[in-house]
Amino acid sequence: MRNLSYQLYAELPPSVRLHLEGPSRATPSRTTEMIGCFTLQSKKNTELHYRNLPTLPHPKGSEWLWHPKVVGLYKLVLQNSESSSAALEAAVGALQNITSGEARWSAVLSSVVTEQERMLPMLLDLLDNSSEMLLRPLTGLLRNLTRHAADKGHTAKIMVNVLVYQLPSDGLQKTPSSEVVVNICGALNYLVTCSSLAARDIAYFNGIPKLMGIKTSHNSSSGSLKAARAASTVLCNMFQYNKLHRDYKLRGFTRQNFMDASF
C-alpha cells in the first residue's frame, strides 16, 4: 500500500483525478520543495479544498489507495501494540504519500487525518523514537499536515513545542538525520508563514538558538546544506512579524541572527 501510493496523484487515471479534483484541478501540479521567505498561504484557497467534494461509494480494489476510509485502517495499525516496526513505518509512509503535494485530495485526506480521525497527538507521540526509518516518513507526514492545515495558529499550539524539541542543537549532530531536520523545519515554516503564534512559540520554546546552530554549524554535504537552508528560511520568516521584534531583542537576538545573505 505504501509503495502503490507513492506519487499517487500524478498516476491516477484521468477519470478518477477529474472526479476527486474537479475540472480546474485535474491536471497534476508540481510540488514546491520549500516555501520561500514569507510566502503566505491564502485561507480562502485552503477552504476551497473542502467545497463540493464528491460522494464516494465504499472502496473497491485500487480505490482503497485514495479513499478516506483507508486513513482509519492506517490508524488501527498505529494503535495496535502488536504492530511490528516495519508495519508502523509502512503505515506512516502510506499516510505521508496520500497527503503529499498540492492536489486538493491530499488536503482532504490531511483533514481526515487531523480532524476526523484526530491522529495528531498519536503521531506526535511517535516522534519519541530513535528509528530513522520511522522518523523520516513521520516528519514528512507532519510536514504535509502543517501544509494543509486550515487553522495554522491552532496547529502551531499543538505542534511547535514538540517539533522544536526534536531539533538538534546544530547541523553537525548525526541524529536526527538531515532529512528529518529538513522535514521539521519545513513543518515549522508552513506554520510560521501563516501564523505569528508559531513564530512566537518557536522563540518561547528556545527554538531560535537551535535554528541558528543548524544554519551556521554544518558540513559541506548536500543534506547538511539543505538543513541549513531550511533553518535559515524559518528564521527569515520569523523576522517578518514586526510585533515580535521586541520579544526577540529581549531574548538577546538581533536582525542579523535571522538573516543570512549566503542563503
Short mmCIF file of C-alpha atoms in Angstrom, two decimals:
data_model
loop_
_atom_site.label_atom_id
_atom_site.label_comp_id
_atom_site.label_asym_id
_atom_site.label_seq_id
_atom_site.Cartn_x
_atom_site.Cartn_y
_atom_site.Cartn_z
CA MET A 1 0.00 0.00 0.00
CA ARG A 2 2.84 2.36 0.77
CA ASN A 3 4.65 1.66 -2.48
CA LEU A 4 1.48 1.77 -4.57
CA SER A 5 0.50 5.16 -3.13
CA TYR A 6 3.87 6.75 -3.97
CA GLN A 7 3.30 9.73 -6.34
CA LEU A 8 -0.35 8.71 -6.29
CA TYR A 9 -1.86 11.94 -7.61
CA ALA A 10 0.43 12.05 -10.63
CA GLU A 11 -0.51 8.50 -11.58
CA LEU A 12 -4.29 8.45 -11.00
CA PRO A 13 -6.39 7.62 -14.06
CA PRO A 14 -7.70 10.87 -15.63
CA SER A 15 -11.32 9.95 -14.86
CA VAL A 16 -10.53 9.38 -11.18
CA ARG A 17 -8.48 12.57 -10.95
CA LEU A 18 -11.32 14.57 -12.50
CA HIS A 19 -13.78 13.09 -10.02
CA LEU A 20 -11.60 13.84 -6.99
CA GLU A 21 -10.04 17.14 -8.02
CA GLY A 22 -12.73 18.78 -10.13
CA PRO A 23 -12.26 20.25 -13.65
CA SER A 24 -9.98 23.11 -12.61
CA ARG A 25 -7.55 20.96 -10.63
CA ALA A 26 -7.49 17.71 -12.56
CA THR A 27 -4.07 18.43 -14.08
CA PRO A 28 -1.19 17.35 -11.80
CA SER A 29 0.85 20.25 -10.46
CA ARG A 30 4.49 20.39 -9.49
CA THR A 31 5.21 20.17 -5.79
CA THR A 32 7.13 23.02 -4.16
CA GLU A 33 10.06 21.71 -2.14
CA MET A 34 10.28 24.58 0.35
CA ILE A 35 8.20 27.66 0.97
CA GLY A 36 10.24 30.75 0.23
CA CYS A 37 10.74 33.63 2.63
CA PHE A 38 7.26 34.61 3.81
CA THR A 39 5.12 33.15 1.04
CA LEU A 40 1.67 33.30 2.60
CA GLN A 41 -0.98 30.66 2.01
CA SER A 42 -4.46 32.05 1.35
CA LYS A 43 -7.04 30.85 3.87
CA LYS A 44 -9.66 31.21 1.14
CA ASN A 45 -7.73 28.84 -1.10
CA THR A 46 -7.43 26.35 1.75
CA GLU A 47 -11.17 26.43 2.31
CA LEU A 48 -11.78 25.78 -1.38
CA HIS A 49 -10.13 22.37 -0.94
CA TYR A 50 -13.13 21.17 1.02
CA ARG A 51 -16.02 22.54 -1.03
CA ASN A 52 -18.14 20.45 -3.33
CA LEU A 53 -16.32 17.23 -2.52
CA PRO A 54 -17.50 14.17 -4.46
CA THR A 55 -19.53 11.45 -2.78
CA LEU A 56 -17.60 8.20 -2.83
CA PRO A 57 -19.08 4.71 -2.54
CA HIS A 58 -17.49 2.00 -0.42
CA PRO A 59 -13.98 1.49 -1.84
CA LYS A 60 -13.15 -1.46 -4.05
CA GLY A 61 -9.79 -2.64 -5.32
CA SER A 62 -7.36 0.19 -6.04
CA GLU A 63 -9.86 2.73 -4.71
CA TRP A 64 -8.57 1.85 -1.23
CA LEU A 65 -5.38 3.75 -2.09
CA TRP A 66 -7.10 7.14 -2.03
CA HIS A 67 -10.42 6.58 -0.27
CA PRO A 68 -10.86 8.43 3.07
CA LYS A 69 -11.71 5.14 4.79
CA VAL A 70 -8.13 3.94 4.34
CA VAL A 71 -6.95 6.55 6.86
CA GLY A 72 -8.89 4.73 9.57
CA LEU A 73 -7.21 1.45 8.66
CA TYR A 74 -3.75 3.00 8.91
CA LYS A 75 -4.78 4.43 12.28
CA LEU A 76 -5.65 0.94 13.52
CA VAL A 77 -2.18 -0.28 12.53
CA LEU A 78 -0.58 2.56 14.50
CA GLN A 79 -2.80 1.89 17.52
CA ASN A 80 -2.08 -1.84 17.55
CA SER A 81 0.54 -2.53 20.21
CA GLU A 82 1.47 -5.73 18.39
CA SER A 83 2.32 -3.98 15.12
CA SER A 84 5.93 -4.50 14.09
CA SER A 85 8.28 -1.59 13.48
CA ALA A 86 8.08 -2.37 9.76
CA ALA A 87 4.28 -2.16 9.85
CA LEU A 88 4.37 1.17 11.71
CA GLU A 89 6.87 2.57 9.24
CA ALA A 90 4.81 1.38 6.26
CA ALA A 91 1.54 2.81 7.63
CA VAL A 92 3.15 6.18 8.35
CA GLY A 93 4.80 6.13 4.91
CA ALA A 94 1.47 5.44 3.21
CA LEU A 95 -0.11 8.34 5.10
CA GLN A 96 2.78 10.54 4.02
CA ASN A 97 2.21 9.57 0.39
CA ILE A 98 -1.52 10.24 0.30
CA THR A 99 -1.15 13.66 1.97
CA SER A 100 1.76 14.83 -0.23
CA GLY A 101 1.66 17.56 -2.83
CA GLU A 102 -0.69 20.31 -3.90
CA ALA A 103 -3.61 18.16 -5.02
CA ARG A 104 -6.94 19.03 -3.45
CA TRP A 105 -7.39 15.40 -2.43
CA SER A 106 -4.15 15.37 -0.46
CA ALA A 107 -5.56 18.31 1.52
CA VAL A 108 -8.84 16.44 2.00
CA LEU A 109 -7.07 13.35 3.34
CA SER A 110 -4.90 15.54 5.57
CA SER A 111 -8.12 16.88 7.05
CA VAL A 112 -9.36 13.32 7.58
CA VAL A 113 -6.14 12.53 9.48
CA THR A 114 -6.27 15.58 11.74
CA GLU A 115 -9.96 16.41 12.12
CA GLN A 116 -11.93 13.22 11.52
CA GLU A 117 -9.55 10.59 12.90
CA ARG A 118 -7.81 13.04 15.28
CA MET A 119 -4.46 11.36 14.81
CA LEU A 120 -2.16 14.31 15.50
CA PRO A 121 -1.46 13.53 19.20
CA MET A 122 -0.70 9.90 18.28
CA LEU A 123 1.68 10.96 15.51
CA LEU A 124 3.47 13.46 17.74
CA ASP A 125 3.95 10.73 20.36
CA LEU A 126 5.64 8.59 17.72
CA LEU A 127 8.36 11.24 17.38
CA ASP A 128 9.83 9.90 20.62
CA ASN A 129 11.60 7.22 18.64
CA SER A 130 15.20 6.65 17.65
CA SER A 131 14.42 4.81 14.41
CA GLU A 132 15.41 6.89 11.39
CA MET A 133 13.36 4.52 9.22
CA LEU A 134 10.26 5.73 11.07
CA LEU A 135 11.26 9.33 11.71
CA ARG A 136 11.81 10.15 8.04
CA PRO A 137 8.28 9.33 6.83
CA LEU A 138 6.77 10.52 10.12
CA THR A 139 8.27 14.00 9.91
CA GLY A 140 7.40 14.07 6.21
CA LEU A 141 3.79 13.33 7.14
CA LEU A 142 3.75 16.04 9.81
CA ARG A 143 5.16 18.46 7.25
CA ASN A 144 2.28 17.60 4.89
CA LEU A 145 -0.30 18.05 7.64
CA THR A 146 1.00 21.51 8.54
CA ARG A 147 0.99 22.46 4.88
CA HIS A 148 -2.70 21.61 4.51
CA ALA A 149 -3.85 22.70 7.98
CA ALA A 150 -6.79 25.10 7.68
CA ASP A 151 -6.03 26.77 11.05
CA LYS A 152 -2.27 27.23 11.27
CA GLY A 153 -2.49 29.04 14.62
CA HIS A 154 -4.33 26.18 16.30
CA THR A 155 -1.98 23.64 14.75
CA ALA A 156 1.02 25.65 15.96
CA LYS A 157 -0.23 25.48 19.55
CA ILE A 158 -0.23 21.68 19.33
CA MET A 159 2.94 21.05 17.33
CA VAL A 160 5.59 23.74 17.75
CA ASN A 161 6.86 22.65 21.17
CA VAL A 162 7.20 19.02 20.10
CA LEU A 163 8.86 19.86 16.79
CA VAL A 164 11.35 22.29 18.34
CA TYR A 165 12.27 19.68 20.96
CA GLN A 166 13.25 17.26 18.18
CA LEU A 167 15.64 19.70 16.52
CA PRO A 168 19.38 19.19 17.12
CA SER A 169 21.44 21.98 18.66
CA ASP A 170 23.48 22.37 15.45
CA GLY A 171 23.97 20.94 11.99
CA LEU A 172 26.90 18.73 12.94
CA GLN A 173 24.98 16.18 15.01
CA LYS A 174 24.47 12.80 13.40
CA THR A 175 20.95 12.32 14.73
CA PRO A 176 18.36 13.12 13.71
CA SER A 177 19.36 12.91 10.07
CA SER A 178 19.44 15.95 7.78
CA GLU A 179 16.30 14.68 6.04
CA VAL A 180 14.42 14.66 9.34
CA VAL A 181 15.70 18.14 10.18
CA VAL A 182 14.58 19.45 6.78
CA ASN A 183 11.12 17.98 7.32
CA ILE A 184 10.81 19.51 10.79
CA CYS A 185 11.96 22.91 9.54
CA GLY A 186 9.53 22.58 6.63
CA ALA A 187 6.66 21.93 9.04
CA LEU A 188 7.67 24.88 11.21
CA ASN A 189 7.93 27.09 8.15
CA TYR A 190 4.44 26.24 6.90
CA LEU A 191 3.15 27.30 10.31
CA VAL A 192 5.28 30.44 10.62
CA THR A 193 4.33 31.79 7.20
CA CYS A 194 0.67 31.89 8.20
CA SER A 195 0.73 32.38 11.95
CA SER A 196 2.64 34.75 14.22
CA LEU A 197 1.74 32.36 17.06
CA ALA A 198 4.08 29.79 15.52
CA ALA A 199 6.96 32.28 15.40
CA ARG A 200 6.23 33.37 18.97
CA ASP A 201 6.19 29.78 20.23
CA ILE A 202 9.42 28.86 18.45
CA ALA A 203 11.08 31.69 20.37
CA TYR A 204 9.36 30.75 23.63
CA PHE A 205 10.47 27.12 23.43
CA ASN A 206 14.08 28.14 22.69
CA GLY A 207 13.98 27.18 19.03
CA ILE A 208 15.94 30.19 17.78
CA PRO A 209 19.35 29.01 19.10
CA LYS A 210 18.73 25.57 17.57
CA LEU A 211 17.77 27.04 14.19
CA MET A 212 20.81 29.34 14.31
CA GLY A 213 23.05 26.39 15.15
CA ILE A 214 21.70 24.34 12.23
CA LYS A 215 22.13 27.34 9.93
CA THR A 216 25.69 28.23 10.91
CA SER A 217 27.32 24.96 12.07
CA HIS A 218 27.25 22.35 9.33
CA ASN A 219 29.48 20.41 6.98
CA SER A 220 29.57 20.60 3.18
CA SER A 221 27.36 17.59 2.47
CA SER A 222 24.23 18.21 0.44
CA GLY A 223 21.97 17.05 3.26
CA SER A 224 23.59 19.32 5.82
CA LEU A 225 23.37 22.29 3.45
CA LYS A 226 19.68 21.61 2.80
CA ALA A 227 19.06 21.56 6.55
CA ALA A 228 20.96 24.84 6.93
CA ARG A 229 18.88 26.47 4.20
CA ALA A 230 15.66 25.15 5.73
CA ALA A 231 16.57 26.55 9.15
CA SER A 232 17.57 29.86 7.58
CA THR A 233 14.19 30.10 5.84
CA VAL A 234 12.31 29.60 9.11
CA LEU A 235 14.38 32.30 10.81
CA CYS A 236 13.87 34.68 7.89
CA ASN A 237 10.10 34.24 8.03
CA MET A 238 10.03 34.60 11.81
CA PHE A 239 11.54 38.07 11.48
CA GLN A 240 8.74 39.25 9.15
CA TYR A 241 6.48 39.75 12.18
CA ASN A 242 7.42 43.24 13.37
CA LYS A 243 5.35 42.86 16.54
CA LEU A 244 7.70 40.08 17.69
CA HIS A 245 10.92 42.07 17.25
CA ARG A 246 10.81 43.37 20.82
CA ASP A 247 10.44 39.84 22.16
CA TYR A 248 13.39 38.67 20.04
CA LYS A 249 15.50 41.58 21.29
CA LEU A 250 14.66 40.81 24.93
CA ARG A 251 15.89 37.28 24.32
CA GLY A 252 19.19 38.64 23.04
CA PHE A 253 18.69 38.20 19.28
CA THR A 254 19.28 40.84 16.60
CA ARG A 255 18.20 41.19 12.99
CA GLN A 256 21.47 39.62 11.86
CA ASN A 257 20.60 36.39 13.68
CA PHE A 258 17.56 35.98 11.44
CA MET A 259 19.13 37.00 8.14
CA ASP A 260 21.88 35.31 6.16
CA ALA A 261 22.87 36.58 2.73
CA SER A 262 24.55 33.26 1.86
CA PHE A 263 21.15 31.53 1.51
#
